[in-house]
């Protein structure tokens, strides 16, 4: 009996200690998914100061690169103005992150104006300590206009499950269907304004991991597409770190999924027989990848031509967003609107008749030379 009593004390002491409020939140607010808040077991409380006078309308929590057992499963976000009275603004239970370094976006149920917020989070098991990579509080509803997005059906299959590449993929991605669906919406968000825009519809995505050379490729045509991803490429990318593999996997996925959602140019032949068609398709796919943040932008160098396709064209199209934040959406819309598509016509449609592809490209080259 006596022994039990001591044990109970020890546990309650541990629970008390774990509940102490942590105001050292630097690792979850540094915009770096490789630095973590490493907390205790049980309930952890993270304190956020909020300087603006606008209510937080949504927030994102990012999983770390550690084992998923350390992810938060249940959490509550509370707001306060005096640090004594706390009001619950949002509460989530039984959450699961579909991969490592992945966000869960929460739209706040009960917004209000507060000077401080506390995130109270715990792991699924009382034996695992909490690890979180990043927390982002936003005064915007980050899902606004996209609540009605029609997610595709995903059929995922690893054709060579015994390869190292396939094994490490599953270490990175716990729920491949959700992982691909999440990126489908992110791609559409970059190409279109809202989920209600007329959109190239993607209904079914067959996604396979295969033990063959190459990186990744899209086959079929919307609404039914197939994407393959090479387990050899996965194995190579994972050599440096799991984070590096994540960066590469998401980047490649943004590119291939863009091929599912993008418009195809009209009046100029097809992908196989017309270079402008090809440069447009591959350029926009790499522009979306760059806009999403999954290229090392220090690899941008002067030279080449907008007709070179892939990242040479893609970096250029993405750079247009420095002139107009909607430049990628507008450029992409010209692909649907123009009866005979061309780069010069597209630039004129976005920036006015006095603009030209030569002029814009020269300005971009100057920017690259100076950076
Ligand atoms: Zn491509």
Coordinates of C-alpha atoms and ligand atoms in Angstrom, one line a residue:
X1 CA 0.0 0.0 0.0
X2 CA 2.7 2.4 1.0
X3 CA 4.6 1.8 -2.2
X4 CA 1.5 2.6 -4.3
X5 CA 1.1 5.9 -2.4
X6 CA 4.7 7.0 -3.2
X7 CA 4.2 6.1 -6.9
X8 CA 1.0 8.1 -7.0
X9 CA 2.9 11.1 -5.6
X10 CA 5.7 10.8 -8.1
X11 CA 3.2 10.7 -10.9
X12 CA 1.3 13.7 -9.7
X13 CA 4.6 15.6 -9.3
X14 CA 5.6 14.7 -12.9
X15 CA 2.2 15.8 -14.2
X16 CA 2.6 19.2 -12.3
X17 CA 6.1 19.7 -13.7
X18 CA 5.0 19.0 -17.3
X19 CA 2.2 21.5 -17.0
X20 CA 4.6 24.4 -16.4
X21 CA 4.2 27.1 -19.0
X22 CA 7.0 27.5 -21.5
X23 CA 7.6 30.9 -22.8
X24 CA 10.7 29.8 -24.7
X25 CA 9.0 29.3 -28.0
X26 CA 11.9 30.4 -30.2
X27 CA 12.2 27.0 -31.9
X28 CA 8.6 27.0 -33.0
X29 CA 8.5 30.6 -34.3
X30 CA 11.9 30.7 -36.2
X31 CA 10.4 29.6 -39.6
X32 CA 12.7 26.6 -39.5
X33 CA 11.2 23.1 -39.5
X34 CA 14.4 21.5 -38.4
X35 CA 14.5 23.1 -35.0
X36 CA 12.0 21.8 -32.4
X37 CA 10.3 22.6 -29.2
X38 CA 11.0 19.5 -27.1
X39 CA 8.7 19.3 -24.2
X40 CA 7.7 16.8 -21.5
X41 CA 5.1 14.1 -21.2
X42 CA 1.5 15.0 -20.5
X43 CA 0.2 18.5 -21.1
X44 CA 2.6 21.1 -22.3
X45 CA 1.8 24.7 -22.4
X46 CA 3.4 27.1 -24.9
X47 CA 2.9 30.8 -24.3
X48 CA 2.7 33.2 -27.3
X49 CA 2.6 37.0 -26.9
X50 CA 0.3 38.7 -29.5
X51 CA 1.2 42.3 -30.3
X52 CA -1.4 43.1 -33.0
X53 CA -4.9 44.2 -32.2
X54 CA -6.5 41.8 -34.6
X55 CA -7.8 38.4 -33.5
X56 CA -6.0 35.2 -34.5
X57 CA -8.4 33.6 -37.0
X58 CA -6.3 30.5 -37.8
X59 CA -3.2 28.7 -36.8
X60 CA -0.9 26.0 -38.0
X61 CA 1.0 23.3 -36.1
X62 CA 3.9 21.5 -37.8
X63 CA 5.1 18.0 -37.0
X64 CA 8.8 17.4 -36.5
X65 CA 11.1 14.9 -38.2
X66 CA 11.1 12.7 -35.2
X67 CA 9.0 9.6 -34.6
X68 CA 5.2 10.4 -34.9
X69 CA 4.6 9.2 -31.4
X70 CA 6.0 12.6 -30.3
X71 CA 3.4 14.5 -32.3
X72 CA 0.7 16.4 -30.6
X73 CA -2.7 14.5 -30.8
X74 CA -4.9 16.7 -28.6
X75 CA -4.6 20.5 -28.1
X76 CA -6.4 23.5 -26.9
X77 CA -5.7 27.2 -27.8
X78 CA -6.6 29.7 -25.2
X79 CA -6.5 33.5 -25.3
X80 CA -6.1 36.0 -22.5
X81 CA -5.7 39.8 -21.9
X82 CA -4.5 39.7 -18.3
X83 CA -2.7 36.3 -18.1
X84 CA -5.1 35.1 -15.5
X85 CA -8.5 34.6 -17.2
X86 CA -8.2 32.3 -20.2
X87 CA -10.8 31.7 -22.8
X88 CA -10.8 28.6 -25.1
X89 CA -10.7 29.8 -28.7
X90 CA -10.1 26.4 -30.3
X91 CA -9.9 22.7 -29.4
X92 CA -8.8 19.7 -31.4
X93 CA -8.7 16.0 -30.5
X94 CA -7.4 12.8 -32.1
X95 CA -5.3 14.7 -34.7
X96 CA -2.9 12.8 -37.0
X97 CA -0.2 14.4 -39.1
X98 CA 0.0 12.7 -42.5
X99 CA 3.8 13.1 -42.7
X100 CA 6.9 14.5 -41.0
X101 CA 7.4 18.3 -41.3
X102 CA 3.6 18.6 -42.1
X103 CA 1.2 21.3 -41.0
X104 CA -2.3 20.9 -39.6
X105 CA -4.2 24.1 -40.4
X106 CA -6.9 24.9 -37.8
X107 CA -9.6 27.6 -38.4
X108 CA -10.5 29.1 -35.0
X109 CA -14.0 28.4 -33.7
X110 CA -14.3 31.2 -31.3
X111 CA -12.0 34.2 -32.3
X112 CA -11.5 37.2 -30.0
X113 CA -8.9 39.9 -29.4
X114 CA -6.2 38.7 -27.0
X115 CA -2.8 39.9 -25.9
X116 CA -1.6 36.4 -25.2
X117 CA -2.3 32.9 -26.4
X118 CA -1.5 29.5 -24.8
X119 CA -1.3 26.4 -26.8
X120 CA -1.9 23.4 -24.5
X121 CA -0.9 20.2 -26.3
X122 CA -0.2 16.5 -25.5
X123 CA 0.9 13.4 -27.3
X124 CA -1.3 10.3 -27.7
X125 CA 0.5 8.3 -25.1
X126 CA 1.4 9.6 -21.7
X127 CA 4.8 7.9 -22.1
X128 CA 6.0 10.0 -25.0
X129 CA 7.2 13.6 -24.7
X130 CA 5.9 16.3 -27.0
X131 CA 7.9 17.5 -30.0
X132 CA 6.6 20.3 -32.3
X133 CA 8.6 21.9 -35.2
X134 CA 6.6 25.1 -35.7
X135 CA 3.5 27.0 -34.6
X136 CA 2.1 29.8 -36.8
X137 CA -0.7 32.1 -35.5
X138 CA -2.4 34.1 -38.2
X139 CA -4.9 37.0 -38.2
X140 CA -6.2 35.6 -41.6
X141 CA -8.3 32.6 -42.2
X142 CA -5.7 30.7 -44.2
X143 CA -8.3 28.4 -45.7
X144 CA -10.6 31.3 -46.9
X145 CA -12.0 30.6 -50.4
X146 CA -10.7 27.0 -50.3
X147 CA -13.1 25.3 -48.0
X148 CA -15.0 23.8 -50.9
X149 CA -12.0 22.4 -52.7
X150 CA -12.9 19.1 -54.3
X151 CA -10.1 16.8 -53.3
X152 CA -9.1 14.0 -55.8
X153 CA -9.3 10.3 -54.9
X154 CA -5.8 8.9 -54.4
X155 CA -4.8 5.4 -55.0
X156 CA -1.3 4.9 -53.6
X157 CA 0.8 1.9 -54.2
X158 CA 4.4 1.0 -53.5
X159 CA 5.3 -1.5 -56.2
X160 CA 8.7 -2.4 -54.7
X161 CA 8.1 -2.2 -50.9
X162 CA 11.4 -3.9 -50.0
X163 CA 13.6 -1.2 -51.5
X164 CA 15.4 1.2 -49.2
X165 CA 13.6 4.1 -51.0
X166 CA 10.2 2.7 -50.3
X167 CA 11.0 2.1 -46.6
X168 CA 12.4 5.6 -46.1
X169 CA 9.4 7.1 -47.9
X170 CA 7.1 5.6 -45.3
X171 CA 9.3 6.9 -42.5
X172 CA 8.6 10.3 -44.0
X173 CA 5.0 9.9 -45.0
X174 CA 2.6 8.1 -42.7
X175 CA -0.6 8.7 -44.7
X176 CA 0.3 8.9 -48.5
X177 CA -3.3 9.6 -49.6
X178 CA -3.7 12.6 -47.3
X179 CA -0.2 13.8 -48.1
X180 CA -1.0 13.9 -51.9
X181 CA -4.4 15.4 -51.3
X182 CA -3.0 18.2 -49.2
X183 CA -0.5 19.1 -52.0
X184 CA -3.3 18.9 -54.6
X185 CA -5.0 21.8 -52.8
X186 CA -1.8 23.7 -52.4
X187 CA -1.1 23.5 -56.1
X188 CA -4.6 24.7 -57.0
X189 CA -4.2 27.6 -54.5
X190 CA -1.2 28.8 -56.5
X191 CA -2.8 28.4 -59.9
X192 CA -6.3 29.7 -59.1
X193 CA -8.0 32.3 -56.9
X194 CA -10.7 30.2 -55.2
X195 CA -11.9 26.7 -55.1
X196 CA -15.0 27.9 -57.1
X197 CA -12.9 29.0 -60.1
X198 CA -13.4 27.1 -63.4
X199 CA -10.6 24.6 -62.9
X200 CA -9.0 21.7 -64.7
X201 CA -10.5 18.9 -62.6
X202 CA -8.4 16.1 -61.2
X203 CA -10.7 13.3 -59.9
X204 CA -8.3 10.3 -59.6
X205 CA -4.6 10.1 -58.9
X206 CA -2.9 6.8 -59.1
X207 CA 0.5 7.3 -57.3
X208 CA 3.2 4.7 -57.5
X209 CA 6.6 4.3 -56.0
X210 CA 8.7 2.3 -58.5
X211 CA 12.2 0.9 -58.5
X212 CA 13.4 2.4 -61.7
X213 CA 15.6 5.3 -63.0
X214 CA 14.5 8.8 -63.4
X215 CA 12.8 11.1 -60.8
X216 CA 9.1 11.4 -61.2
X217 CA 6.7 11.7 -64.1
X218 CA 3.0 12.3 -64.7
X219 CA 1.0 10.2 -67.2
X220 CA -2.6 10.1 -68.3
X221 CA -4.7 13.2 -68.6
X222 CA -7.1 15.0 -66.2
X223 CA -9.4 14.0 -64.6
X224 CA -7.5 10.7 -64.4
X225 CA -3.7 11.0 -63.9
X226 CA -0.9 8.7 -62.8
X227 CA 2.3 9.9 -61.0
X228 CA 5.3 7.7 -60.6
X229 CA 8.1 8.5 -58.1
X230 CA 11.4 6.6 -58.2
X231 CA 12.5 4.7 -55.1
X232 CA 16.1 5.1 -56.3
X233 CA 15.8 8.9 -56.4
X234 CA 14.2 8.7 -52.9
X235 CA 17.1 6.7 -51.6
X236 CA 19.6 9.2 -53.0
X237 CA 17.7 12.2 -51.6
X238 CA 17.4 10.7 -48.2
X239 CA 21.2 10.3 -47.8
X240 CA 21.7 13.8 -46.5
X241 CA 18.7 13.9 -44.1
X242 CA 15.0 13.2 -43.8
X243 CA 14.3 16.9 -44.1
X244 CA 16.2 17.0 -47.4
X245 CA 14.1 14.1 -48.6
X246 CA 10.9 16.0 -47.6
X247 CA 12.0 19.1 -49.4
X248 CA 12.7 17.1 -52.6
X249 CA 9.6 15.0 -52.3
X250 CA 7.3 18.0 -51.9
X251 CA 9.1 19.9 -54.6
X252 CA 8.7 17.1 -57.1
X253 CA 5.0 16.6 -56.1
X254 CA 4.2 20.3 -56.6
X255 CA 5.7 20.0 -60.1
X256 CA 3.9 16.8 -61.1
X257 CA 0.5 17.8 -59.6
X258 CA 0.7 21.1 -61.5
X259 CA 0.6 19.0 -64.7
X260 CA -2.8 17.7 -63.4
X261 CA -4.3 21.1 -62.6
X262 CA -2.8 23.4 -65.2
X263 CA -4.5 24.6 -68.5
X264 CA -2.9 23.5 -71.8
X265 CA -2.1 26.1 -74.4
X266 CA -4.3 26.2 -77.5
X267 CA -3.7 26.7 -81.2
X268 CA 0.0 25.8 -81.2
X269 CA 0.2 22.0 -81.5
X270 CA 1.1 19.8 -78.6
X271 CA 3.7 18.9 -75.9
X272 CA 5.6 16.6 -78.3
X273 CA 5.7 18.8 -81.4
X274 CA 5.8 22.4 -80.3
X275 CA 8.5 24.0 -78.1
X276 CA 6.4 26.9 -76.9
X277 CA 3.7 24.4 -75.7
X278 CA 6.4 22.4 -73.9
X279 CA 8.1 25.5 -72.3
X280 CA 4.8 26.8 -71.1
X281 CA 3.8 23.5 -69.5
X282 CA 7.2 22.8 -67.8
X283 CA 7.8 26.5 -67.0
X284 CA 4.5 26.9 -65.1
X285 CA 5.1 23.6 -63.2
X286 CA 8.5 24.8 -61.9
X287 CA 7.0 28.3 -61.2
X288 CA 4.5 26.7 -58.9
X289 CA 7.2 24.6 -57.2
X290 CA 9.3 27.8 -56.7
X291 CA 6.3 29.8 -55.4
X292 CA 5.6 27.0 -52.9
X293 CA 9.2 27.4 -51.6
X294 CA 10.6 24.1 -52.8
X295 CA 13.6 25.2 -54.8
X296 CA 16.9 26.4 -53.6
X297 CA 16.5 29.9 -55.0
X298 CA 20.3 30.5 -54.8
X299 CA 20.6 28.4 -57.9
X300 CA 19.0 31.2 -60.0
X301 CA 21.6 32.4 -62.4
X302 CA 21.5 34.9 -65.3
X303 CA 21.5 33.4 -68.8
X304 CA 19.3 31.1 -70.9
X305 CA 16.0 32.0 -72.5
X306 CA 12.3 31.9 -71.5
X307 CA 11.9 29.1 -74.1
X308 CA 14.3 26.8 -72.1
X309 CA 11.5 25.4 -70.0
X310 CA 11.7 23.9 -66.5
X311 CA 13.4 26.1 -63.9
X312 CA 14.8 28.7 -66.3
X313 CA 11.3 29.5 -67.4
X314 CA 9.8 28.7 -64.0
X315 CA 12.0 31.0 -62.0
X316 CA 11.2 33.8 -64.5
X317 CA 7.4 33.3 -64.2
X318 CA 7.7 33.2 -60.4
X319 CA 9.8 36.4 -60.4
X320 CA 6.8 38.1 -62.1
X321 CA 5.1 38.0 -58.6
X322 CA 7.5 40.7 -57.5
X323 CA 5.5 43.0 -59.9
X324 CA 2.1 41.6 -59.2
X325 CA 1.4 39.1 -56.4
X326 CA -1.2 37.4 -58.7
X327 CA 1.2 37.1 -61.6
X328 CA 1.3 33.3 -61.7
X329 CA -2.5 33.1 -61.6
X330 CA -2.9 35.7 -64.3
X331 CA -0.2 34.2 -66.5
X332 CA -1.8 30.8 -66.1
X333 CA -5.2 32.2 -67.0
X334 CA -3.8 33.5 -70.3
X335 CA -3.2 29.8 -71.2
X336 CA -7.0 29.3 -71.0
X337 CA -8.0 32.6 -72.5
X338 CA -5.7 33.0 -75.6
X339 CA -6.9 31.2 -78.7
X340 CA -3.3 31.0 -80.0
X341 CA -1.0 31.0 -77.0
X342 CA 2.5 32.7 -76.9
X343 CA 4.8 34.1 -74.3
X344 CA 4.7 37.7 -75.6
X345 CA 0.9 37.7 -75.8
X346 CA 0.7 36.3 -72.3
X347 CA 3.0 39.0 -70.9
X348 CA 0.9 41.7 -72.7
X349 CA -2.3 40.2 -71.3
X350 CA -1.0 40.3 -67.8
X351 CA 1.0 43.6 -67.8
X352 CA -0.5 45.6 -70.6
X353 CA 0.2 46.2 -74.3
X354 CA 3.4 48.2 -73.8
X355 CA 5.0 45.2 -72.0
X356 CA 6.8 42.5 -74.0
X357 CA 8.5 39.2 -73.3
X358 CA 11.9 40.7 -74.4
X359 CA 11.6 43.7 -72.1
X360 CA 10.4 41.6 -69.2
X361 CA 13.1 39.0 -69.7
X362 CA 15.8 41.7 -69.9
X363 CA 14.6 43.2 -66.6
X364 CA 14.7 39.8 -65.0
X365 CA 18.3 39.3 -66.2
X366 CA 19.3 42.6 -64.7
X367 CA 17.7 41.5 -61.4
X368 CA 19.6 38.2 -61.5
X369 CA 22.9 40.0 -62.2
X370 CA 22.5 42.4 -59.3
X371 CA 21.3 39.9 -56.7
Ligands
LIG1 ZN1 7.0 18.3 -65.9

